PDB file of C-alpha atoms in Angstrom:
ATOM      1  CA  UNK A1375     -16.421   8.712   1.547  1.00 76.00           C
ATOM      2  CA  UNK A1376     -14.741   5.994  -0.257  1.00 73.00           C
ATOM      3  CA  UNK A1377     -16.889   3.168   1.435  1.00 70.00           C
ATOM      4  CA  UNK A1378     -20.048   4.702   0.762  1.00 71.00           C
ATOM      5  CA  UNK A1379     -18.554   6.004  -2.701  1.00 71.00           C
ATOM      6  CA  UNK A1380     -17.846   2.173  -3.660  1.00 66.00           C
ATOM      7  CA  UNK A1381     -21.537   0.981  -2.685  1.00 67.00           C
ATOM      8  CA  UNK A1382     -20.228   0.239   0.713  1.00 69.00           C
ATOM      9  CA  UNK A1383     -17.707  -1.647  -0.042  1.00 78.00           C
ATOM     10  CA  UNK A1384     -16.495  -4.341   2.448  1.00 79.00           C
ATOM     11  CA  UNK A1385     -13.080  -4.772   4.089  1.00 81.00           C
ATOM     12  CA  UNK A1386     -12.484  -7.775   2.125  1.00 83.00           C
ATOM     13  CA  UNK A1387     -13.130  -6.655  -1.316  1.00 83.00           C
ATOM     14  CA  UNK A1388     -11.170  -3.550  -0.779  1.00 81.00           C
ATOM     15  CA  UNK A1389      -8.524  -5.240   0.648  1.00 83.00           C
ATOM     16  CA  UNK A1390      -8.389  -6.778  -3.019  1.00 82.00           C
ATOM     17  CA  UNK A1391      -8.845  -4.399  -4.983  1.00 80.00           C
ATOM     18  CA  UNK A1392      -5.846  -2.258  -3.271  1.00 82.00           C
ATOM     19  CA  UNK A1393      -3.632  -5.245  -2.875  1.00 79.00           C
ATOM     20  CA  UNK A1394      -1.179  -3.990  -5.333  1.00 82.00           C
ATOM     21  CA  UNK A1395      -1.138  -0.732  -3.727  1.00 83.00           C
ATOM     22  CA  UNK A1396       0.634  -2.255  -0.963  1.00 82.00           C
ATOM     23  CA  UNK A1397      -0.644  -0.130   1.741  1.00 85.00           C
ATOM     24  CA  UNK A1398      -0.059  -0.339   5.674  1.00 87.00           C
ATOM     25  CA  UNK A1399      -1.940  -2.301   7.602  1.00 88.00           C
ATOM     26  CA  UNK A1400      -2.941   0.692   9.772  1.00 90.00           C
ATOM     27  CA  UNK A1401      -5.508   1.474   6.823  1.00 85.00           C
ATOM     28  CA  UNK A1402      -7.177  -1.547   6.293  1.00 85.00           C
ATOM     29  CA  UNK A1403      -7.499  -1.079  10.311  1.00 88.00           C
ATOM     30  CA  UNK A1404      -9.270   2.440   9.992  1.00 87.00           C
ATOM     31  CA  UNK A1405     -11.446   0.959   6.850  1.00 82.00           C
ATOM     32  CA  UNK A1406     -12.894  -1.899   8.751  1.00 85.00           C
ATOM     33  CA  UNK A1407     -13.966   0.550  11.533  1.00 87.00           C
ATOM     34  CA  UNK A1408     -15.525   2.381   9.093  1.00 85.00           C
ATOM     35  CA  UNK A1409     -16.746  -0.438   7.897  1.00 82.00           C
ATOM     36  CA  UNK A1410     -18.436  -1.987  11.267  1.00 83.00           C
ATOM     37  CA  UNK A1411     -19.448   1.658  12.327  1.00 81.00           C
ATOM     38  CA  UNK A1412     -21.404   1.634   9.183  1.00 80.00           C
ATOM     39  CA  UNK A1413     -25.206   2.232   9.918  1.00 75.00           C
ATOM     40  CA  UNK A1414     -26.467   1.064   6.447  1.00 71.00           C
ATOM     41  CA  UNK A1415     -24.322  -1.966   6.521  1.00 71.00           C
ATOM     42  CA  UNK A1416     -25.555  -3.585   9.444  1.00 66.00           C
ATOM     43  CA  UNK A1417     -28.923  -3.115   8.742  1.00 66.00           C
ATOM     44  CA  UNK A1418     -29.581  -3.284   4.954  1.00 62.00           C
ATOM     45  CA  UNK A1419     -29.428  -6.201   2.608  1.00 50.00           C
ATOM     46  CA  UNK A1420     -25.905  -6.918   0.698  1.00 52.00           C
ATOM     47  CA  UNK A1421     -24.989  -3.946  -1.789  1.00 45.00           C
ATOM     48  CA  UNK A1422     -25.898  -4.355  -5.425  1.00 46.00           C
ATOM     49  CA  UNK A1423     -23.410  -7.486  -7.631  1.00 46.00           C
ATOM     50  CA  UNK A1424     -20.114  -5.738  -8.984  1.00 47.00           C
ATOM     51  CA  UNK A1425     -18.679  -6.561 -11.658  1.00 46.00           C
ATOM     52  CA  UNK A1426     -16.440  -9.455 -11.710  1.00 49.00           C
ATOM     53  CA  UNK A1427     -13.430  -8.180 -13.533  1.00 49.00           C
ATOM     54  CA  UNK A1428     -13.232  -4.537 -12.273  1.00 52.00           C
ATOM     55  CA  UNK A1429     -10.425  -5.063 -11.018  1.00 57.00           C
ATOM     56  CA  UNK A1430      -8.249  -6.867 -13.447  1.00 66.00           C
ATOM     57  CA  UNK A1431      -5.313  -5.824 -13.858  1.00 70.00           C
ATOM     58  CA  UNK A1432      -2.477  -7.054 -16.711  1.00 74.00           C
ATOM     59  CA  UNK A1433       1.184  -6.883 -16.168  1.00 79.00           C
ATOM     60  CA  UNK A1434       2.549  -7.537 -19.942  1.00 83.00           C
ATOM     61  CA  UNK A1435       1.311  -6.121 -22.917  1.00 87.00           C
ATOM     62  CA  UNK A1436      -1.573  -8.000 -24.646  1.00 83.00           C
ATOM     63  CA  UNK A1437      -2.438  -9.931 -21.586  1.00 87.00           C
ATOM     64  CA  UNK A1438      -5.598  -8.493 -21.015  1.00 86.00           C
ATOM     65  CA  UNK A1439      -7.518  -6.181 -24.154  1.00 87.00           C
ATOM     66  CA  UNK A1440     -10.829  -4.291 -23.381  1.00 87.00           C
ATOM     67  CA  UNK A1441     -12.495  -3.748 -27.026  1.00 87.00           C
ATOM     68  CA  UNK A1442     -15.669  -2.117 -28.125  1.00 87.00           C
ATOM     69  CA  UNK A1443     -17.282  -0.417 -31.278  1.00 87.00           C
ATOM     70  CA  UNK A1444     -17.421   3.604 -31.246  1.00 86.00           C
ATOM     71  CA  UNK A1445     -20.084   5.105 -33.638  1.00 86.00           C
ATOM     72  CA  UNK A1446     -19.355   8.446 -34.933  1.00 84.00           C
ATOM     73  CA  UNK A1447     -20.863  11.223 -37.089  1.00 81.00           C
ATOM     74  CA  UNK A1448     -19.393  13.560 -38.938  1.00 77.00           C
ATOM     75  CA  UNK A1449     -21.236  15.323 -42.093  1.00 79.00           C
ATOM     76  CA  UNK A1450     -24.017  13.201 -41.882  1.00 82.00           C
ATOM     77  CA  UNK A1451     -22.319  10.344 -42.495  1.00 82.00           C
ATOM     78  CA  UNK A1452     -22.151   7.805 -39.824  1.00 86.00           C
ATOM     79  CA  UNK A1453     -18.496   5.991 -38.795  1.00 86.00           C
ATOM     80  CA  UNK A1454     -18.146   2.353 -36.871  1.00 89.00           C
ATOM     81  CA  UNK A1455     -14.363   2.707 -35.428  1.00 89.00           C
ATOM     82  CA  UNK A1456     -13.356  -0.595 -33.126  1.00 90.00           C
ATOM     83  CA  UNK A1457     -11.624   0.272 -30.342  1.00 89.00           C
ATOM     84  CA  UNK A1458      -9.179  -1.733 -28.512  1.00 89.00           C
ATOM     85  CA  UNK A1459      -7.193  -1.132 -25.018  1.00 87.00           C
ATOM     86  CA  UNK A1460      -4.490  -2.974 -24.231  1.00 87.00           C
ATOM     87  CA  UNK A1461      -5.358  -3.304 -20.141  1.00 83.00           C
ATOM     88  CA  UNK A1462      -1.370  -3.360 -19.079  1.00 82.00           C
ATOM     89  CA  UNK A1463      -0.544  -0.219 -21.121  1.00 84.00           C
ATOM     90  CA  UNK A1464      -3.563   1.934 -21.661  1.00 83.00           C
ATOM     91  CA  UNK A1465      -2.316   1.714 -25.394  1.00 87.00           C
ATOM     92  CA  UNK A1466      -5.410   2.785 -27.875  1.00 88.00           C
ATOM     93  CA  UNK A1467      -5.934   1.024 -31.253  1.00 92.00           C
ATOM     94  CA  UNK A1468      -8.744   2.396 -33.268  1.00 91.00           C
ATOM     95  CA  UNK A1469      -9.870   0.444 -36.604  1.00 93.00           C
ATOM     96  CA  UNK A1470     -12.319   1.756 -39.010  1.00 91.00           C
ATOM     97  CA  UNK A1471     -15.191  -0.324 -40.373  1.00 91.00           C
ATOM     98  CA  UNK A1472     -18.436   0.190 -42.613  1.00 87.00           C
ATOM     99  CA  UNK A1473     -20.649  -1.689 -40.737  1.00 87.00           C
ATOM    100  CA  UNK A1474     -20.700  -3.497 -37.597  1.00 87.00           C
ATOM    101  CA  UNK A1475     -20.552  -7.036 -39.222  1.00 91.00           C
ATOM    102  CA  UNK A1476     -18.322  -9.640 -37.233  1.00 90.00           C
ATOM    103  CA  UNK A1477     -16.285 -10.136 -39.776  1.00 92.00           C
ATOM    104  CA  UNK A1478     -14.872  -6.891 -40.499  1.00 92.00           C
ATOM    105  CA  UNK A1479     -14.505  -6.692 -36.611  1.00 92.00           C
ATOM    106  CA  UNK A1480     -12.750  -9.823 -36.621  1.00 93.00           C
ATOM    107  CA  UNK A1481     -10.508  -8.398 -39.603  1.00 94.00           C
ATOM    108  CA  UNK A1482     -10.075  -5.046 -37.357  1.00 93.00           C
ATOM    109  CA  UNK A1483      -8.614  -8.442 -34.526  1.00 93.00           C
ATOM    110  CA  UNK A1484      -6.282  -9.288 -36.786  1.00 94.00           C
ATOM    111  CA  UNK A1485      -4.953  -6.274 -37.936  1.00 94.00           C
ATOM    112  CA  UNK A1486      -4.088  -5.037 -34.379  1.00 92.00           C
ATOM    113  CA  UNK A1487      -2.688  -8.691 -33.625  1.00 92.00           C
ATOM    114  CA  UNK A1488      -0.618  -8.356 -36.900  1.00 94.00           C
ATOM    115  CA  UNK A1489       0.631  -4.968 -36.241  1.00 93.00           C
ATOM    116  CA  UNK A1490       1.707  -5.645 -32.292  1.00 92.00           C
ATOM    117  CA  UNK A1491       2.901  -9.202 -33.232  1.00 92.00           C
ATOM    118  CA  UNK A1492       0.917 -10.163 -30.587  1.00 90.00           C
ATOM    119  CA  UNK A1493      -2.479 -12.629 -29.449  1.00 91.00           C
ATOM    120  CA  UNK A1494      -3.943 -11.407 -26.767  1.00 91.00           C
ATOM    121  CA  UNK A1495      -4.469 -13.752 -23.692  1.00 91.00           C
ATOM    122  CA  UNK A1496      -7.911 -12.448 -22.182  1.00 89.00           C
ATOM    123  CA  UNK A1497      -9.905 -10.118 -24.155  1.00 88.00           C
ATOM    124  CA  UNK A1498     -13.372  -8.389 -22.025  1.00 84.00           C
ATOM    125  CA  UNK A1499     -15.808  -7.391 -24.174  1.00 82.00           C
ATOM    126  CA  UNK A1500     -19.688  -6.571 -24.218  1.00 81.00           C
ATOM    127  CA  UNK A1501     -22.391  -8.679 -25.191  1.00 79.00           C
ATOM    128  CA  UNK A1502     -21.998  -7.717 -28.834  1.00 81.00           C
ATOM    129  CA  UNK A1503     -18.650  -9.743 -29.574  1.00 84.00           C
ATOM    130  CA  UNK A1504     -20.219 -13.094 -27.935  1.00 84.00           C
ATOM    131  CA  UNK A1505     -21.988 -14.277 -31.529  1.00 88.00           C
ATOM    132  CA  UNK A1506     -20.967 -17.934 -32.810  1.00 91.00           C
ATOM    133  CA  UNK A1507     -18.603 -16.311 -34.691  1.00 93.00           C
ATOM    134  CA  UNK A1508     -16.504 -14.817 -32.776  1.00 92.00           C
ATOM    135  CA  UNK A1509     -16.389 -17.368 -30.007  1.00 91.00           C
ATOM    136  CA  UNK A1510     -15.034 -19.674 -32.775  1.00 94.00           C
ATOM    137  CA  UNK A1511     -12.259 -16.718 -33.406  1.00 93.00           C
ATOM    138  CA  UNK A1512     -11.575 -16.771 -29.354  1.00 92.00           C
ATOM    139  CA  UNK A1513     -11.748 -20.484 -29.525  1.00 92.00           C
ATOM    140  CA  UNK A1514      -9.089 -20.865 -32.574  1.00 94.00           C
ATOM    141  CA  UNK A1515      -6.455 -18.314 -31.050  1.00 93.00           C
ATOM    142  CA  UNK A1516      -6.661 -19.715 -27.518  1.00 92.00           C
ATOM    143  CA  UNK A1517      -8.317 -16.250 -25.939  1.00 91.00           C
ATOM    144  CA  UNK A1518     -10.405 -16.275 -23.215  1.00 90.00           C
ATOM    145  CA  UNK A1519     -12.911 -14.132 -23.171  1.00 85.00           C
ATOM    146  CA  UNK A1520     -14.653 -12.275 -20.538  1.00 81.00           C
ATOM    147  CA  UNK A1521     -18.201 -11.132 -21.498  1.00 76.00           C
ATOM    148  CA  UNK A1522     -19.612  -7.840 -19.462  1.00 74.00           C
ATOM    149  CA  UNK A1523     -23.056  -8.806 -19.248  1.00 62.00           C
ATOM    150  CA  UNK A1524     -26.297  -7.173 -20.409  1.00 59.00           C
ATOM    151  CA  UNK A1525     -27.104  -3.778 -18.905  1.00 56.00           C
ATOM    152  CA  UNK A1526     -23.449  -3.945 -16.795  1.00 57.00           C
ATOM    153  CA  UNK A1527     -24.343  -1.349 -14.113  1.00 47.00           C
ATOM    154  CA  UNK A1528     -21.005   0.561 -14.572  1.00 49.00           C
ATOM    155  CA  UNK A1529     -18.576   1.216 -17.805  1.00 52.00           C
ATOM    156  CA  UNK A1530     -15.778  -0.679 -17.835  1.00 66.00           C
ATOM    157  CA  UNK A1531     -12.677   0.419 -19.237  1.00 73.00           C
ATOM    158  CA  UNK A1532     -13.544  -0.038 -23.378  1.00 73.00           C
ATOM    159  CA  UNK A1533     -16.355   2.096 -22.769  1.00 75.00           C
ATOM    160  CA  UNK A1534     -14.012   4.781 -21.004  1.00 77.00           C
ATOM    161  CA  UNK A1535     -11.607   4.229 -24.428  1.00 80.00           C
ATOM    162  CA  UNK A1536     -14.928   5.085 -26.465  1.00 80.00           C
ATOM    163  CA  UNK A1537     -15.642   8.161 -24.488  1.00 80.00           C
ATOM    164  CA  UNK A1538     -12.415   9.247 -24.475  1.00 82.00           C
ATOM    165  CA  UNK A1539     -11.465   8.837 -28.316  1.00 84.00           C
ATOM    166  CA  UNK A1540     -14.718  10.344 -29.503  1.00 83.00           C
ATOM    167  CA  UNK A1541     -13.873  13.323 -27.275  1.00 84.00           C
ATOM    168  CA  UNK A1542     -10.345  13.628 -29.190  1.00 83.00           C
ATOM    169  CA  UNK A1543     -11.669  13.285 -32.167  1.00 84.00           C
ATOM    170  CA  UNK A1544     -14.494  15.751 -31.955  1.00 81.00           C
ATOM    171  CA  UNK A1545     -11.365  18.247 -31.691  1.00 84.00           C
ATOM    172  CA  UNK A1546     -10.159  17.461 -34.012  1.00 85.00           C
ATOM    173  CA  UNK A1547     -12.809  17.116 -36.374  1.00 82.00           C
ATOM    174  CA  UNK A1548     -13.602  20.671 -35.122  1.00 83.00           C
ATOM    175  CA  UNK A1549     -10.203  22.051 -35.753  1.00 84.00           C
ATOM    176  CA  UNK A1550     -10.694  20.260 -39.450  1.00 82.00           C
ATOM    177  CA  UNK A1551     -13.677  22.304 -40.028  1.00 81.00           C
ATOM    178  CA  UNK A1552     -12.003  25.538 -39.219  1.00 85.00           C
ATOM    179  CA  UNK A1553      -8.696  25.373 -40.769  1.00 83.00           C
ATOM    180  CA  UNK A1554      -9.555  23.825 -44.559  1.00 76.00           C
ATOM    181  CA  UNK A1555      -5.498  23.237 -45.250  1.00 81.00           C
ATOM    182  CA  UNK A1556      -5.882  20.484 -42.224  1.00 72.00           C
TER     183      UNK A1556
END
């Protein structure tokens, strides 16, 4: 299930992407069975491109930050919120803006590099935060960044941070509504 889960995923690559699982040699064993028993894999074409950084992973805080924009309504009024996830901690920072202008994203940047004391190292980000303007940011505070790509196949794990804090607030939003001394 897991090979054909992970668009049959090859012995290689998943002996990669579970490498800090540590697991026994006996598995990566069973997998490339699986793997050379596969019908569709020796007789189809290569599976579709995967992303490059799925599986990056970050050992320190601020090594690696996943960031993204969130758009919510509430009263008819729409909200920008920036959301950024540290990649070693899972640690969500949400920033509100007006607008989606770079600069007050850049300002949202700052603030979360002020309040952490801390610049990230690698930063992945969609197509959105790849303007002049914030390369020049990247550039200045020695970040690299990782762009996802137009039309990346699969979320990666800002968009995940979007879902998930526009579920939690929803709530509580909804509990606001309800109980007028919140």
């Amino acid at each position: 299930k897991l090979h054909v889960k992970h668009y049959h995923m090859s012995t290689r690559q998943f002996r990669s992407r579970t490498s800090e699982l540590h697991l026994p040699e006996e598995v990566y064993q069973k997998y490339d069975d699986i793997v050379k028993s596969c019908k569709v894999c020796s007789e189809c074409c290569a599976p579709p491109s995967r992303s490059r950084f799925s599986g990056i992973r970050a050992q320190t805080f601020g090594e690696v930050i996943f960031a993204d924009h969130a758009e919510v309504e509430w009263m008819n009024t729409k909200y920008v919120i920036l959301i950024i996830l540290d990649g070693a901690t899972n640690l969500m920072y949400a920033y509100p803006q007006n607008s989606l202008k770079a600069e007050e994203t850049l300002e949202g940047f700052r603030s979360w590099m002020d309040q952490f004391q801390c610049k990230p190292k690698s930063i992945v980000i969609d197509m959105a935060f790849t303007s002049a303007t914030f390369v020049q940011f990247y550039a200045y505070h020695d970040i690299r960044y990782i762009p996802t790509g137009p039309r990346t196949p699969w979320p990666n794990r800002a968009e995940s941070a979007v879902r998930l804090f526009k579920r939690q607030l929803n709530l509580l939003l909804k509990d606001v509504t309800e109980d007028s001394t919140l």
